[in-house]
């Protein structure tokens, strides 16, 4: 459930008409609902209630500081994957002790940054990385808390570009080698081994792959404990999917997921961490865009929008489906029209949907892409010298711009010409 609903004939974000925000900010823009963000965080927090736990929001999904502060103030920790994300989480007021550092190639500088500023744990991805963390910790005279990310060789049954738990993926160490890697970790100075980490992919729409992975983690916990390691924390990653289409998709709910966690690893007495990104931010954000032209092609009709692939790359990159609805509510009996919905960028890949049925819209009308809150704004670029679009947040009957649209001068003046020109 989200808080983007038609009321009095027009789409509202919580209590604010989307058209009113468009009039103030100009299209296109991203729009987030505070109540939806909080609701989704709360669902996870409640689902893990029977166990000691921390929900660490995977901020790669949507990293505006207003989003981080909303969730941080509600008690969320953060999962970061770069020095930049670490600093952003800190800037939004999240304590280092609530930040976990994931990511396949942490550099010495990033490790130093986190050890100096405070960190809950590093999720180690490889043996060379583990040695670097040890070295940097020793040089600073501190102990780095670590888990090791194991790759359980489980098929997450999701899009190939976002599956991470098979042995051919670059993530983690093979679970079959976990004992020897943990043995090395225990011997390295400056490391404090505290647990195990696993993350098998994103947009999972079934529980079975999670179950397979978590059962393997439970078994490994017992083995590592028998080897003498003090395993007190399990980071079970993120990945729970969301419904992108309104009708036929019903991914498992956070409560089902929480019950699964309890059933598979609850008996171990570990503190549980999870790293959801998409389920918290995805349906908490929409992308609002205006129809520039309706163009009649030979055998199709194109809806040309002012948003493009540089603003929302997911359809071009993952063939992702996003519901696109008019901001003005269509009359109940309206016959749908069929469109190819595209942006103005000079590539055929700049196509949001082909042969999409939706209520008819015309030039100047506003449309909203649903479920665009996660991996939307964060993956946008200035391709075609198109300014990054603003981000706006609503809270009840208030709204605020949380990232303004840059001016063309700001963009152009970032370039510097070399002395010889
Ligand atoms: N933890 C780790 C280690 C991850 O790599 C990810 C996502 C998450 C947590 C959060 O997963 P989530 O709960 O959001 O599924 N850009 C793609 C998704 C990439 C996901 C990358 N890792 C998309 O637009 O679908």
Coordinates of C-alpha atoms and ligand atoms in Angstrom, one line a residue:
X1 CA 0.0 0.0 0.0
X2 CA 1.2 3.5 -0.7
X3 CA -0.1 7.0 -0.3
X4 CA -0.5 8.0 -4.0
X5 CA -4.2 7.9 -4.6
X6 CA -6.8 9.7 -6.7
X7 CA -8.9 12.1 -4.7
X8 CA -11.5 14.5 -6.1
X9 CA -10.5 13.5 -9.6
X10 CA -6.8 14.0 -9.3
X11 CA -3.7 12.1 -8.1
X12 CA -2.6 13.1 -4.6
X13 CA 0.6 12.4 -2.8
X14 CA -0.7 12.0 0.8
X15 CA -2.8 15.2 1.1
X16 CA -1.2 17.2 -1.6
X17 CA -2.5 17.3 -5.3
X18 CA 0.4 16.2 -7.5
X19 CA -0.6 18.9 -10.1
X20 CA -0.1 21.6 -7.4
X21 CA 3.5 20.4 -6.9
X22 CA 4.0 20.2 -10.7
X23 CA 2.8 23.8 -11.0
X24 CA 5.3 24.9 -8.3
X25 CA 8.3 22.8 -9.3
X26 CA 7.9 22.1 -13.0
X27 CA 8.0 18.7 -14.6
X28 CA 9.6 16.2 -14.5
X29 CA 10.4 15.5 -10.9
X30 CA 10.6 12.7 -8.4
X31 CA 8.1 12.7 -5.5
X32 CA 8.3 10.8 -2.3
X33 CA 5.8 10.1 0.4
X34 CA 7.0 10.2 4.0
X35 CA 4.1 8.1 5.3
X36 CA 4.8 5.3 2.8
X37 CA 8.6 5.3 3.6
X38 CA 7.8 5.0 7.3
X39 CA 5.1 2.4 6.8
X40 CA 7.4 0.1 4.9
X41 CA 10.2 0.5 7.4
X42 CA 7.8 -0.2 10.2
X43 CA 6.6 -3.4 8.5
X44 CA 10.1 -4.8 8.5
X45 CA 10.8 -3.6 12.0
X46 CA 7.6 -5.2 13.3
X47 CA 8.2 -8.4 11.3
X48 CA 11.6 -8.9 13.1
X49 CA 10.1 -7.9 16.5
X50 CA 10.6 -11.3 18.1
X51 CA 14.3 -11.2 17.6
X52 CA 17.0 -8.7 18.5
X53 CA 17.5 -6.8 15.2
X54 CA 18.3 -3.8 13.1
X55 CA 16.7 -2.9 9.8
X56 CA 19.6 -1.3 7.8
X57 CA 18.0 0.6 4.8
X58 CA 20.0 -0.1 1.7
X59 CA 20.5 3.6 0.8
X60 CA 21.6 2.8 -2.7
X61 CA 17.9 2.6 -3.6
X62 CA 17.2 6.3 -2.8
X63 CA 19.8 8.3 -1.0
X64 CA 18.5 11.8 -0.6
X65 CA 19.3 13.0 2.9
X66 CA 15.6 13.8 3.6
X67 CA 14.8 10.1 3.0
X68 CA 17.7 9.0 5.1
X69 CA 16.8 11.3 8.0
X70 CA 13.1 10.3 7.8
X71 CA 14.1 6.6 8.2
X72 CA 17.1 7.3 10.6
X73 CA 14.9 9.2 12.9
X74 CA 12.4 6.3 12.9
X75 CA 15.3 4.0 14.1
X76 CA 16.7 2.6 10.9
X77 CA 20.3 1.8 10.4
X78 CA 21.9 2.2 7.0
X79 CA 23.6 -0.2 4.6
X80 CA 26.2 1.7 2.5
X81 CA 28.4 0.7 -0.4
X82 CA 30.8 3.6 -0.8
X83 CA 32.6 6.3 1.1
X84 CA 30.2 8.7 -0.5
X85 CA 27.2 6.9 0.9
X86 CA 28.9 6.6 4.3
X87 CA 29.4 10.4 4.4
X88 CA 25.8 11.0 3.2
X89 CA 24.4 8.8 5.9
X90 CA 26.5 10.6 8.5
X91 CA 25.4 14.0 7.1
X92 CA 21.8 12.9 7.5
X93 CA 22.5 12.3 11.2
X94 CA 22.9 8.5 11.3
X95 CA 25.4 7.3 13.9
X96 CA 28.4 5.3 12.6
X97 CA 27.4 2.5 15.0
X98 CA 24.2 2.0 12.9
X99 CA 26.0 1.9 9.5
X100 CA 27.0 -1.4 7.9
X101 CA 29.5 -1.2 5.0
X102 CA 28.8 -3.5 2.1
X103 CA 30.3 -3.4 -1.4
X104 CA 32.6 -5.5 -3.5
X105 CA 35.7 -3.3 -3.6
X106 CA 36.2 -1.2 -0.5
X107 CA 39.3 0.9 -0.9
X108 CA 41.8 1.7 1.8
X109 CA 40.5 5.2 2.0
X110 CA 37.0 4.0 2.4
X111 CA 38.0 1.6 5.2
X112 CA 39.9 4.4 6.9
X113 CA 37.0 6.8 6.6
X114 CA 34.6 4.3 8.2
X115 CA 37.0 3.2 11.0
X116 CA 37.7 6.8 11.9
X117 CA 34.1 7.9 11.8
X118 CA 32.6 4.8 13.5
X119 CA 31.1 1.7 11.9
X120 CA 28.8 -1.1 12.9
X121 CA 30.5 -3.6 10.8
X122 CA 32.2 -4.3 7.4
X123 CA 30.6 -7.0 5.3
X124 CA 33.8 -8.4 3.8
X125 CA 33.6 -9.6 0.2
X126 CA 36.9 -11.3 -0.4
X127 CA 40.2 -12.4 1.2
X128 CA 42.3 -9.5 -0.2
X129 CA 39.7 -7.0 1.1
X130 CA 39.9 -8.7 4.5
X131 CA 43.6 -8.3 4.6
X132 CA 43.3 -4.6 3.7
X133 CA 40.8 -4.0 6.4
X134 CA 43.1 -5.7 8.9
X135 CA 46.1 -3.6 7.8
X136 CA 44.2 -0.3 8.0
X137 CA 42.7 -1.2 11.4
X138 CA 46.2 -2.1 12.7
X139 CA 47.6 1.2 11.4
X140 CA 44.8 3.1 13.3
X141 CA 45.2 1.0 16.4
X142 CA 41.6 -0.2 16.4
X143 CA 39.6 -3.4 15.8
X144 CA 37.4 -3.6 12.8
X145 CA 34.1 -5.5 13.4
X146 CA 33.5 -7.8 10.4
X147 CA 31.1 -10.3 8.9
X148 CA 32.1 -12.3 5.8
X149 CA 29.7 -12.3 2.9
X150 CA 29.2 -15.9 1.8
X151 CA 27.9 -16.8 -1.6
X152 CA 25.5 -19.6 -1.0
X153 CA 25.2 -20.6 -4.7
X154 CA 21.4 -20.1 -4.7
X155 CA 19.4 -19.1 -7.7
X156 CA 17.4 -16.0 -6.7
X157 CA 15.1 -16.3 -9.7
X158 CA 15.3 -12.7 -10.6
X159 CA 16.7 -10.6 -13.5
X160 CA 20.2 -11.7 -14.3
X161 CA 21.6 -8.2 -13.8
X162 CA 20.4 -8.1 -10.2
X163 CA 21.0 -11.7 -9.1
X164 CA 24.0 -12.0 -6.8
X165 CA 23.9 -15.3 -5.0
X166 CA 25.1 -17.8 -7.7
X167 CA 28.7 -19.0 -7.8
X168 CA 29.3 -17.2 -11.1
X169 CA 28.5 -13.8 -9.5
X170 CA 31.3 -11.6 -8.3
X171 CA 29.9 -11.4 -4.7
X172 CA 31.1 -12.9 -1.5
X173 CA 33.3 -15.9 -0.9
X174 CA 32.1 -19.4 -1.9
X175 CA 30.3 -20.9 1.1
X176 CA 32.3 -24.1 0.6
X177 CA 35.4 -22.2 1.5
X178 CA 34.0 -20.3 4.5
X179 CA 35.7 -22.3 7.2
X180 CA 39.2 -21.6 5.9
X181 CA 38.5 -17.9 5.3
X182 CA 37.0 -17.5 8.8
X183 CA 40.1 -19.3 10.2
X184 CA 42.3 -16.8 8.4
X185 CA 40.2 -13.9 9.7
X186 CA 40.5 -15.1 13.2
X187 CA 44.3 -15.0 12.9
X188 CA 44.6 -11.5 11.3
X189 CA 45.3 -8.6 13.7
X190 CA 42.8 -5.8 13.9
X191 CA 39.8 -7.8 12.9
X192 CA 36.9 -8.8 15.2
X193 CA 34.8 -11.5 13.6
X194 CA 31.2 -11.1 14.7
X195 CA 29.0 -12.8 12.1
X196 CA 28.0 -13.9 8.7
X197 CA 26.5 -11.9 5.8
X198 CA 24.5 -13.0 2.8
X199 CA 22.6 -11.2 0.0
X200 CA 21.4 -13.2 -3.0
X201 CA 19.7 -10.6 -5.2
X202 CA 17.1 -8.0 -5.7
X203 CA 13.4 -8.0 -6.6
X204 CA 12.8 -11.6 -5.3
X205 CA 9.2 -12.5 -5.6
X206 CA 9.3 -15.8 -3.9
X207 CA 10.5 -16.9 -0.4
X208 CA 12.1 -20.2 -1.5
X209 CA 15.5 -18.8 -2.5
X210 CA 15.7 -16.8 0.8
X211 CA 14.9 -20.0 2.6
X212 CA 17.6 -22.0 0.8
X213 CA 20.2 -19.3 1.5
X214 CA 19.2 -18.8 5.2
X215 CA 19.2 -22.5 5.9
X216 CA 22.8 -22.7 4.6
X217 CA 23.7 -19.7 6.8
X218 CA 22.2 -21.4 9.8
X219 CA 24.2 -24.6 9.2
X220 CA 27.3 -22.5 8.7
X221 CA 26.7 -20.7 12.0
X222 CA 26.8 -24.0 13.9
X223 CA 29.9 -25.1 12.0
X224 CA 31.8 -21.9 12.6
X225 CA 30.8 -21.9 16.3
X226 CA 32.1 -25.4 16.6
X227 CA 35.3 -24.1 15.1
X228 CA 35.5 -21.6 17.9
X229 CA 34.2 -18.4 16.2
X230 CA 31.9 -16.1 18.1
X231 CA 29.0 -15.7 15.7
X232 CA 26.6 -13.3 17.2
X233 CA 25.2 -11.4 14.2
X234 CA 23.6 -12.5 11.0
X235 CA 23.2 -9.9 8.2
X236 CA 20.6 -11.5 5.8
X237 CA 20.8 -8.8 3.1
X238 CA 17.9 -7.2 1.2
X239 CA 16.1 -8.2 -1.9
X240 CA 12.4 -8.6 -1.1
X241 CA 10.5 -7.6 -4.2
X242 CA 7.6 -5.2 -4.7
X243 CA 4.6 -5.4 -7.0
X244 CA 5.3 -3.3 -10.1
X245 CA 2.1 -4.1 -11.8
X246 CA -1.2 -3.6 -10.0
X247 CA -2.9 -6.8 -10.9
X248 CA -1.2 -10.1 -11.1
X249 CA 1.9 -9.8 -8.8
X250 CA 1.8 -10.6 -5.1
X251 CA 5.3 -10.9 -3.7
X252 CA 5.6 -12.1 -0.2
X253 CA 5.0 -9.6 2.6
X254 CA 7.5 -8.5 5.1
X255 CA 5.6 -10.4 7.8
X256 CA 6.0 -13.7 5.8
X257 CA 9.7 -12.8 5.3
X258 CA 10.1 -12.1 9.1
X259 CA 8.4 -15.4 9.9
X260 CA 10.8 -17.2 7.5
X261 CA 13.8 -15.6 9.2
X262 CA 12.5 -16.6 12.6
X263 CA 12.0 -20.2 11.3
X264 CA 15.4 -20.6 9.6
X265 CA 17.8 -18.7 11.9
X266 CA 15.8 -17.6 14.9
X267 CA 16.9 -20.5 17.1
X268 CA 20.6 -19.4 16.9
X269 CA 20.1 -16.4 19.2
X270 CA 21.9 -14.1 16.9
X271 CA 21.2 -10.4 16.3
X272 CA 19.5 -10.2 12.9
X273 CA 20.2 -7.4 10.4
X274 CA 18.4 -7.0 7.1
X275 CA 19.2 -4.6 4.3
X276 CA 16.0 -3.8 2.4
X277 CA 16.2 -1.0 -0.2
X278 CA 13.5 -1.4 -2.8
X279 CA 10.7 -2.5 -0.6
X280 CA 11.1 0.6 1.6
X281 CA 11.6 3.2 -1.1
X282 CA 10.1 1.7 -4.3
X283 CA 6.4 2.3 -3.8
X284 CA 7.2 5.4 -1.8
X285 CA 8.1 7.4 -4.9
X286 CA 6.7 8.3 -8.2
X287 CA 8.2 10.1 -11.2
X288 CA 5.9 12.9 -12.5
X289 CA 6.3 13.8 -16.2
X290 CA 4.5 15.9 -18.7
X291 CA 3.4 14.8 -22.2
X292 CA 5.3 17.0 -24.7
X293 CA 3.7 15.6 -27.9
X294 CA 1.4 12.8 -29.1
X295 CA 2.9 11.7 -32.4
X296 CA 1.1 9.4 -34.9
X297 CA 3.6 6.9 -36.3
X298 CA 2.8 4.6 -39.2
X299 CA 1.3 1.8 -37.2
X300 CA 1.5 3.2 -33.6
X301 CA 1.0 6.3 -31.5
X302 CA 3.9 7.7 -29.5
X303 CA 3.6 9.5 -26.3
X304 CA 6.6 11.7 -26.0
X305 CA 7.3 12.7 -22.4
X306 CA 9.6 15.3 -20.9
X307 CA 11.2 12.5 -18.7
X308 CA 13.7 10.2 -20.4
X309 CA 16.0 7.3 -19.9
X310 CA 18.5 9.5 -18.1
X311 CA 15.9 10.2 -15.5
X312 CA 14.7 6.6 -15.1
X313 CA 17.0 4.0 -16.6
X314 CA 15.2 0.9 -15.3
X315 CA 13.0 0.1 -18.4
X316 CA 16.0 0.5 -20.7
X317 CA 18.4 -1.4 -18.5
X318 CA 16.3 -4.2 -17.0
X319 CA 13.3 -4.2 -19.3
X320 CA 11.5 -3.1 -16.1
X321 CA 7.8 -2.4 -16.1
X322 CA 6.5 0.7 -14.4
X323 CA 2.8 1.5 -14.3
X324 CA 2.2 4.9 -15.9
X325 CA -1.1 6.7 -15.0
X326 CA -2.6 10.0 -15.7
X327 CA -2.5 12.6 -12.9
X328 CA -6.0 13.7 -13.8
X329 CA -8.2 10.7 -12.9
X330 CA -9.9 9.3 -16.0
X331 CA -13.7 9.0 -16.1
X332 CA -14.8 5.5 -15.1
X333 CA -16.0 4.4 -18.5
X334 CA -12.9 5.7 -20.5
X335 CA -11.7 3.4 -23.2
X336 CA -7.9 2.8 -23.0
X337 CA -5.6 4.0 -25.7
X338 CA -2.4 2.2 -26.8
X339 CA 0.9 4.0 -26.8
X340 CA 4.6 3.6 -27.2
X341 CA 5.8 5.7 -24.3
X342 CA 9.1 7.4 -24.9
X343 CA 11.4 10.2 -23.8
X344 CA 13.2 12.8 -26.0
X345 CA 16.7 11.3 -25.8
X346 CA 18.3 10.3 -29.2
X347 CA 18.3 6.5 -28.8
X348 CA 15.6 3.9 -29.4
X349 CA 16.5 2.6 -26.0
X350 CA 14.8 5.6 -24.6
X351 CA 11.5 3.8 -24.5
X352 CA 9.5 3.4 -21.3
X353 CA 6.9 1.1 -22.6
X354 CA 5.8 -0.4 -25.9
X355 CA 2.1 -1.0 -26.9
X356 CA 1.0 0.1 -23.4
X357 CA -2.7 0.4 -22.8
X358 CA -3.6 3.4 -20.6
X359 CA -6.3 6.0 -20.4
X360 CA -5.9 8.5 -23.2
X361 CA -3.8 11.6 -22.4
X362 CA -3.0 14.6 -24.5
X363 CA -0.3 17.3 -24.9
X364 CA 0.5 19.1 -21.7
X365 CA -1.1 16.4 -19.5
X366 CA 0.8 15.1 -16.5
X367 CA 1.5 11.4 -16.0
X368 CA 3.0 9.5 -13.0
X369 CA 5.3 6.5 -13.1
X370 CA 4.5 4.4 -10.1
X371 CA 7.0 2.5 -8.1
X372 CA 9.8 4.7 -9.1
X373 CA 11.1 5.6 -5.7
X374 CA 13.9 2.9 -5.6
X375 CA 16.7 2.9 -8.2
X376 CA 15.2 5.9 -9.9
X377 CA 16.8 9.3 -9.0
X378 CA 20.0 7.6 -7.8
X379 CA 20.6 6.0 -11.2
X380 CA 19.9 9.2 -13.2
X381 CA 22.4 11.0 -15.3
X382 CA 22.9 14.2 -17.2
X383 CA 23.0 12.4 -20.6
X384 CA 22.1 14.8 -23.4
X385 CA 22.9 17.7 -20.9
X386 CA 19.6 17.1 -19.3
X387 CA 19.6 18.5 -15.7
X388 CA 19.1 16.0 -12.9
X389 CA 15.4 16.4 -12.1
X390 CA 14.3 17.7 -8.7
X391 CA 13.3 15.5 -5.8
X392 CA 10.3 16.5 -3.7
X393 CA 9.0 15.1 -0.5
X394 CA 5.5 15.3 0.9
X395 CA 4.5 15.0 4.6
X396 CA 0.8 15.2 5.1
X397 CA -0.4 18.4 3.6
X398 CA 3.2 19.8 3.2
X399 CA 5.7 19.4 0.5
X400 CA 9.3 20.5 0.1
X401 CA 11.9 20.4 -2.7
X402 CA 14.7 18.1 -1.3
X403 CA 17.0 18.5 -4.3
X404 CA 16.5 21.4 -6.6
X405 CA 16.8 21.3 -10.4
X406 CA 20.3 22.7 -11.3
X407 CA 20.5 25.5 -13.7
X408 CA 22.1 25.0 -17.1
X409 CA 24.9 27.4 -16.0
X410 CA 25.6 25.2 -13.0
X411 CA 26.0 22.2 -15.2
X412 CA 28.0 23.9 -18.0
X413 CA 30.3 25.8 -15.6
X414 CA 31.5 22.5 -14.0
X415 CA 33.6 21.9 -17.1
X416 CA 37.0 23.4 -17.0
X417 CA 39.0 24.0 -20.2
X418 CA 42.7 23.0 -20.3
X419 CA 45.3 25.7 -20.6
X420 CA 46.0 24.9 -24.2
X421 CA 42.5 25.8 -25.4
Ligands
LIG1 N1 22.3 -5.4 0.2 C1 23.1 -5.5 -0.8 C2 24.5 -6.1 -0.5 C3 22.8 -5.2 -2.1 O1 23.6 -5.4 -3.1 C4 21.5 -4.7 -2.4 C5 21.1 -4.3 -3.7 C6 20.6 -4.5 -1.3 C7 21.0 -4.9 0.0 C8 19.2 -4.0 -1.5 O2 18.4 -4.8 -2.2 P1 16.9 -4.5 -2.4 O3 16.2 -4.7 -1.1 O4 16.8 -3.1 -2.8 O5 16.4 -5.4 -3.4 N2 19.3 -1.1 -9.8 C9 18.6 -2.4 -9.7 C10 18.7 -3.0 -8.4 C11 20.1 -3.3 -7.9 C12 20.2 -3.9 -6.6 C13 21.6 -3.9 -6.1 N3 21.8 -4.4 -4.8 C14 17.1 -2.1 -10.1 O6 16.8 -1.0 -10.5 O7 16.3 -3.0 -10.1

